[in-house]
């Protein structure tokens, strides 16, 4: 395994947003009949690593699939959103309990307001297809982040996963969660390639994940492909190791002079990296 720099493992207070319901799941995002609620994050600037979801889903229209009942999560302050699928269950009757733990990166700053809208990926008819009760979203845990060092101002960046042994995906974010680019198969075969070019001075995150990862401003969900990962910057390997399914390898680097991190990001730990659990490379 090649790792440059150190691993920082962050721990923060949970951010939980709940609603007793009923919250109808009626149609596509923005449909007037969809349920909606909000919550405000009051902690320090945070990069969460896990979402725990729970809720009770009741079928209203016969034949509707539970897998079609989904959520649109929006950081209203940042204007960033992503969709969340709590279950892959298809046919069901009555009421079912739905729980899901997802490896997901979620950026949050003090005072950020989040909105949660229930919606249907397929509208089975007029009115609610299904209804949610006792819904809870719990954002918690911070990912371990490997610092891979500093690069001079004006560096022209190429980032790839050549020599990895599985179908990779790559994304590049600013430290505050702005998505600068992502790629699936731009490299050799199913490997990934990003060519962001010259980056402004500041701090950045590289996310290396498996196939079917999803990326949006302020959010990222990990895919399930697994194998040995290798991340290169400008042809030099900066990180390599085993990549378990459902996780991201999160690499941090700085362009120009390092920027001091806020106190909430100052606790360092050595060793493992994972979004769902600590693990050894």
Short mmCIF file of C-alpha atoms in Angstrom, two decimals:
data_model
loop_
_atom_site.label_atom_id
_atom_site.label_comp_id
_atom_site.label_asym_id
_atom_site.label_seq_id
_atom_site.Cartn_x
_atom_site.Cartn_y
_atom_site.Cartn_z
CA UNK A 1 0.00 0.00 0.00
CA UNK A 2 1.20 3.50 -0.83
CA UNK A 3 -0.11 6.37 1.26
CA UNK A 4 1.45 9.81 1.45
CA UNK A 5 0.74 12.14 4.37
CA UNK A 6 -1.58 11.25 7.24
CA UNK A 7 -5.09 10.06 7.95
CA UNK A 8 -7.45 12.40 9.75
CA UNK A 9 -10.49 10.76 11.33
CA UNK A 10 -13.24 13.22 12.22
CA UNK A 11 -16.03 12.85 14.76
CA UNK A 12 -19.01 15.17 15.07
CA UNK A 13 -22.35 15.35 16.79
CA UNK A 14 -25.21 13.72 14.91
CA UNK A 15 -27.63 15.78 12.85
CA UNK A 16 -31.10 14.22 13.00
CA UNK A 17 -34.21 15.49 11.24
CA UNK A 18 -37.52 13.71 11.87
CA UNK A 19 -41.18 14.06 10.95
CA UNK A 20 -44.13 12.04 12.24
CA UNK A 21 -46.07 12.38 8.98
CA UNK A 22 -48.19 11.53 7.19
CA UNK A 23 -46.10 12.58 4.19
CA UNK A 24 -47.54 11.64 0.81
CA UNK A 25 -45.37 10.37 -2.02
CA UNK A 26 -47.51 11.49 -4.92
CA UNK A 27 -45.46 12.19 -8.04
CA UNK A 28 -42.26 13.57 -9.49
CA UNK A 29 -40.09 16.08 -7.62
CA UNK A 30 -42.04 19.31 -7.25
CA UNK A 31 -45.51 17.73 -7.39
CA UNK A 32 -47.90 19.72 -5.20
CA UNK A 33 -49.07 16.65 -3.26
CA UNK A 34 -45.61 15.53 -2.15
CA UNK A 35 -44.73 15.63 1.55
CA UNK A 36 -42.07 18.08 2.70
CA UNK A 37 -40.25 19.08 5.88
CA UNK A 38 -37.08 20.94 6.85
CA UNK A 39 -34.32 20.95 9.45
CA UNK A 40 -31.46 23.31 10.30
CA UNK A 41 -27.93 22.22 11.13
CA UNK A 42 -26.47 24.18 14.07
CA UNK A 43 -23.09 22.48 14.54
CA UNK A 44 -19.66 23.43 13.24
CA UNK A 45 -18.67 22.97 9.59
CA UNK A 46 -18.84 19.25 8.96
CA UNK A 47 -18.37 16.56 6.34
CA UNK A 48 -20.68 13.72 7.38
CA UNK A 49 -19.95 10.18 6.22
CA UNK A 50 -23.15 8.18 6.84
CA UNK A 51 -26.93 8.55 6.54
CA UNK A 52 -29.21 6.34 8.64
CA UNK A 53 -32.81 6.40 7.43
CA UNK A 54 -35.95 4.93 8.94
CA UNK A 55 -39.63 5.26 8.12
CA UNK A 56 -42.95 3.47 7.76
CA UNK A 57 -44.21 3.22 4.18
CA UNK A 58 -47.89 2.51 3.45
CA UNK A 59 -49.17 1.55 0.02
CA UNK A 60 -52.06 3.67 -1.25
CA UNK A 61 -52.34 2.70 -4.94
CA UNK A 62 -52.40 -1.05 -5.57
CA UNK A 63 -49.42 -2.23 -7.58
CA UNK A 64 -47.09 0.62 -6.69
CA UNK A 65 -43.53 -0.42 -5.82
CA UNK A 66 -41.85 0.53 -2.56
CA UNK A 67 -38.65 1.16 -4.55
CA UNK A 68 -40.41 4.04 -6.34
CA UNK A 69 -40.94 5.96 -3.08
CA UNK A 70 -37.90 8.23 -2.80
CA UNK A 71 -36.62 11.45 -1.25
CA UNK A 72 -35.12 14.61 -2.64
CA UNK A 73 -32.66 16.09 -0.12
CA UNK A 74 -31.70 19.74 -0.61
CA UNK A 75 -29.22 21.94 1.19
CA UNK A 76 -31.41 25.01 0.84
CA UNK A 77 -28.64 27.36 1.93
CA UNK A 78 -26.14 26.09 -0.64
CA UNK A 79 -28.74 25.38 -3.33
CA UNK A 80 -27.52 21.79 -3.74
CA UNK A 81 -29.68 18.66 -3.92
CA UNK A 82 -29.56 14.90 -4.40
CA UNK A 83 -32.04 12.02 -4.49
CA UNK A 84 -32.16 9.17 -1.98
CA UNK A 85 -33.71 5.70 -2.49
CA UNK A 86 -34.46 4.07 0.88
CA UNK A 87 -35.41 0.60 -0.40
CA UNK A 88 -35.16 -1.68 -3.44
CA UNK A 89 -38.27 -3.64 -2.41
CA UNK A 90 -40.74 -3.87 -5.29
CA UNK A 91 -44.26 -5.27 -4.66
CA UNK A 92 -45.67 -4.87 -1.16
CA UNK A 93 -48.98 -4.48 0.65
CA UNK A 94 -50.07 -2.59 3.73
CA UNK A 95 -47.32 -0.91 5.75
CA UNK A 96 -43.64 -1.88 5.81
CA UNK A 97 -40.80 -0.63 7.97
CA UNK A 98 -37.98 0.76 5.85
CA UNK A 99 -34.43 1.24 7.14
CA UNK A 100 -31.24 2.00 5.27
CA UNK A 101 -27.68 2.92 6.17
CA UNK A 102 -25.94 4.63 3.26
CA UNK A 103 -22.31 5.56 2.79
CA UNK A 104 -22.78 9.18 1.81
CA UNK A 105 -20.73 12.34 2.06
CA UNK A 106 -22.83 15.33 3.09
CA UNK A 107 -21.30 18.79 3.56
CA UNK A 108 -22.95 20.97 6.24
CA UNK A 109 -22.12 24.39 7.66
CA UNK A 110 -23.60 26.03 10.75
CA UNK A 111 -27.00 27.48 9.90
CA UNK A 112 -27.51 25.41 6.74
CA UNK A 113 -31.17 24.54 6.22
CA UNK A 114 -32.05 21.18 4.64
CA UNK A 115 -35.31 20.26 2.90
CA UNK A 116 -36.72 16.73 2.51
CA UNK A 117 -39.34 16.05 -0.18
CA UNK A 118 -40.99 12.66 -0.66
CA UNK A 119 -41.58 11.80 -4.32
CA UNK A 120 -42.21 8.95 -6.74
CA UNK A 121 -39.77 7.83 -9.43
CA UNK A 122 -42.84 6.49 -11.30
CA UNK A 123 -46.28 8.00 -10.81
CA UNK A 124 -48.89 5.24 -10.65
CA UNK A 125 -51.93 7.51 -10.69
CA UNK A 126 -53.69 10.54 -9.29
CA UNK A 127 -53.03 11.41 -5.65
CA UNK A 128 -50.61 9.67 -3.33
CA UNK A 129 -49.02 6.42 -4.50
CA UNK A 130 -47.82 5.79 -0.95
CA UNK A 131 -47.52 7.56 2.39
CA UNK A 132 -44.62 7.87 4.86
CA UNK A 133 -44.92 8.06 8.66
CA UNK A 134 -42.32 8.39 11.44
CA UNK A 135 -39.53 9.38 9.08
CA UNK A 136 -36.02 10.05 10.38
CA UNK A 137 -32.78 11.07 8.64
CA UNK A 138 -29.68 10.82 10.84
CA UNK A 139 -26.42 12.22 9.44
CA UNK A 140 -23.41 11.16 11.46
CA UNK A 141 -19.78 10.08 11.43
CA UNK A 142 -16.95 11.77 9.62
CA UNK A 143 -14.90 10.01 6.95
CA UNK A 144 -11.22 9.34 7.47
CA UNK A 145 -9.38 11.56 5.05
CA UNK A 146 -5.86 10.93 3.75
CA UNK A 147 -3.83 14.08 3.26
CA UNK A 148 -1.63 13.66 0.18
CA UNK A 149 0.23 16.93 0.50
CA UNK A 150 0.67 20.29 -1.14
CA UNK A 151 1.02 21.32 -4.76
CA UNK A 152 2.45 24.54 -6.10
CA UNK A 153 0.18 27.27 -7.36
CA UNK A 154 -0.33 26.94 -11.11
CA UNK A 155 0.00 23.14 -11.19
CA UNK A 156 -1.86 21.61 -14.15
CA UNK A 157 -3.69 18.58 -12.71
CA UNK A 158 -4.52 15.21 -14.27
CA UNK A 159 -6.06 12.66 -11.89
CA UNK A 160 -6.70 9.01 -12.78
CA UNK A 161 -7.18 5.50 -11.39
CA UNK A 162 -4.88 3.64 -13.79
CA UNK A 163 -3.63 0.29 -12.39
CA UNK A 164 -6.79 -0.15 -10.29
CA UNK A 165 -8.41 -3.59 -10.59
CA UNK A 166 -12.14 -2.71 -10.66
CA UNK A 167 -14.64 -0.37 -12.29
CA UNK A 168 -13.82 2.95 -10.64
CA UNK A 169 -15.39 6.39 -10.45
CA UNK A 170 -13.64 9.65 -9.53
CA UNK A 171 -14.82 13.05 -8.35
CA UNK A 172 -13.11 16.28 -7.41
CA UNK A 173 -14.64 18.65 -4.83
CA UNK A 174 -13.66 21.89 -3.17
CA UNK A 175 -13.33 21.68 0.61
CA UNK A 176 -16.78 23.26 0.96
CA UNK A 177 -18.50 20.68 -1.25
CA UNK A 178 -18.63 22.23 -4.72
CA UNK A 179 -18.38 19.47 -7.33
CA UNK A 180 -15.70 20.43 -9.86
CA UNK A 181 -15.92 17.28 -11.98
CA UNK A 182 -16.49 13.53 -11.97
CA UNK A 183 -15.79 10.64 -14.32
CA UNK A 184 -16.67 6.98 -14.76
CA UNK A 185 -14.90 5.43 -17.76
CA UNK A 186 -12.69 8.22 -19.11
CA UNK A 187 -9.52 6.23 -18.48
CA UNK A 188 -8.43 2.83 -19.80
CA UNK A 189 -11.43 0.47 -20.01
CA UNK A 190 -13.56 1.05 -16.91
CA UNK A 191 -10.97 3.20 -15.13
CA UNK A 192 -11.45 6.91 -14.50
CA UNK A 193 -9.78 10.12 -15.62
CA UNK A 194 -10.21 13.76 -14.56
CA UNK A 195 -8.41 16.67 -16.19
CA UNK A 196 -9.35 19.72 -14.10
CA UNK A 197 -6.30 21.64 -15.26
CA UNK A 198 -4.98 24.50 -13.14
CA UNK A 199 -6.83 24.83 -9.83
CA UNK A 200 -7.11 27.97 -7.76
CA UNK A 201 -5.22 28.02 -4.48
CA UNK A 202 -7.18 26.22 -1.79
CA UNK A 203 -8.09 22.83 -0.34
CA UNK A 204 -9.61 19.99 -2.39
CA UNK A 205 -11.00 16.48 -1.98
CA UNK A 206 -10.57 13.58 -4.41
CA UNK A 207 -13.22 10.86 -4.02
CA UNK A 208 -12.38 7.42 -5.42
CA UNK A 209 -15.34 5.05 -5.50
CA UNK A 210 -16.80 2.08 -7.33
CA UNK A 211 -19.17 1.92 -10.28
CA UNK A 212 -22.58 3.51 -9.76
CA UNK A 213 -21.37 6.14 -7.34
CA UNK A 214 -23.34 9.38 -7.61
CA UNK A 215 -22.03 12.92 -7.18
CA UNK A 216 -23.71 16.31 -6.76
CA UNK A 217 -22.83 19.63 -5.19
CA UNK A 218 -22.67 18.98 -1.45
CA UNK A 219 -23.45 15.24 -1.71
CA UNK A 220 -21.86 11.95 -2.81
CA UNK A 221 -23.14 8.34 -2.58
CA UNK A 222 -20.74 5.40 -2.92
CA UNK A 223 -21.16 2.56 -5.42
CA UNK A 224 -20.57 -1.12 -4.69
CA UNK A 225 -17.72 -2.17 -7.00
CA UNK A 226 -14.65 -3.38 -5.11
CA UNK A 227 -10.99 -4.21 -5.71
CA UNK A 228 -7.56 -2.65 -5.46
CA UNK A 229 -7.57 1.09 -6.02
CA UNK A 230 -4.74 3.27 -7.25
CA UNK A 231 -4.99 7.05 -7.56
CA UNK A 232 -2.45 8.97 -9.61
CA UNK A 233 -1.83 12.70 -9.92
CA UNK A 234 0.12 13.74 -13.00
CA UNK A 235 1.34 10.18 -13.50
CA UNK A 236 2.54 9.61 -9.92
CA UNK A 237 0.71 7.23 -7.59
CA UNK A 238 -0.36 9.09 -4.46
CA UNK A 239 -2.63 6.46 -2.91
CA UNK A 240 -3.15 2.70 -3.27
CA UNK A 241 -4.88 -0.06 -1.32
CA UNK A 242 -7.90 -2.33 -1.05
CA UNK A 243 -11.24 -0.63 -1.71
CA UNK A 244 -14.29 -2.30 -0.05
CA UNK A 245 -17.73 -2.03 -1.63
CA UNK A 246 -19.94 0.87 -0.62
CA UNK A 247 -17.16 3.23 0.43
CA UNK A 248 -15.14 6.17 -0.83
CA UNK A 249 -11.42 6.67 -0.48
CA UNK A 250 -11.21 10.37 0.38
CA UNK A 251 -7.96 12.19 -0.40
CA UNK A 252 -7.25 15.79 0.58
CA UNK A 253 -4.66 18.08 -0.97
CA UNK A 254 -3.82 21.76 -0.98
CA UNK A 255 -2.85 24.02 -3.86
CA UNK A 256 -0.64 26.91 -2.75
CA UNK A 257 -0.04 27.68 0.91
CA UNK A 258 -1.90 25.43 3.39
CA UNK A 259 -4.99 26.99 4.96
CA UNK A 260 -5.34 26.35 8.74
CA UNK A 261 -8.29 24.08 9.44
CA UNK A 262 -11.06 25.07 11.85
CA UNK A 263 -10.92 23.56 15.32
CA UNK A 264 -13.61 21.02 14.46
CA UNK A 265 -11.27 19.49 11.85
CA UNK A 266 -8.15 19.44 14.01
CA UNK A 267 -8.34 15.97 15.56
CA UNK A 268 -6.00 13.59 13.75
CA UNK A 269 -5.94 9.80 13.89
CA UNK A 270 -3.75 7.25 12.15
CA UNK A 271 -4.80 4.11 10.32
CA UNK A 272 -8.05 3.19 8.74
CA UNK A 273 -10.25 4.79 6.15
CA UNK A 274 -13.90 4.04 5.47
CA UNK A 275 -17.21 5.81 5.45
CA UNK A 276 -19.24 3.09 7.14
CA UNK A 277 -16.61 1.63 9.48
CA UNK A 278 -12.93 1.89 10.34
CA UNK A 279 -10.85 -0.53 8.31
CA UNK A 280 -7.25 -1.33 7.48
CA UNK A 281 -5.78 -0.86 4.05
#
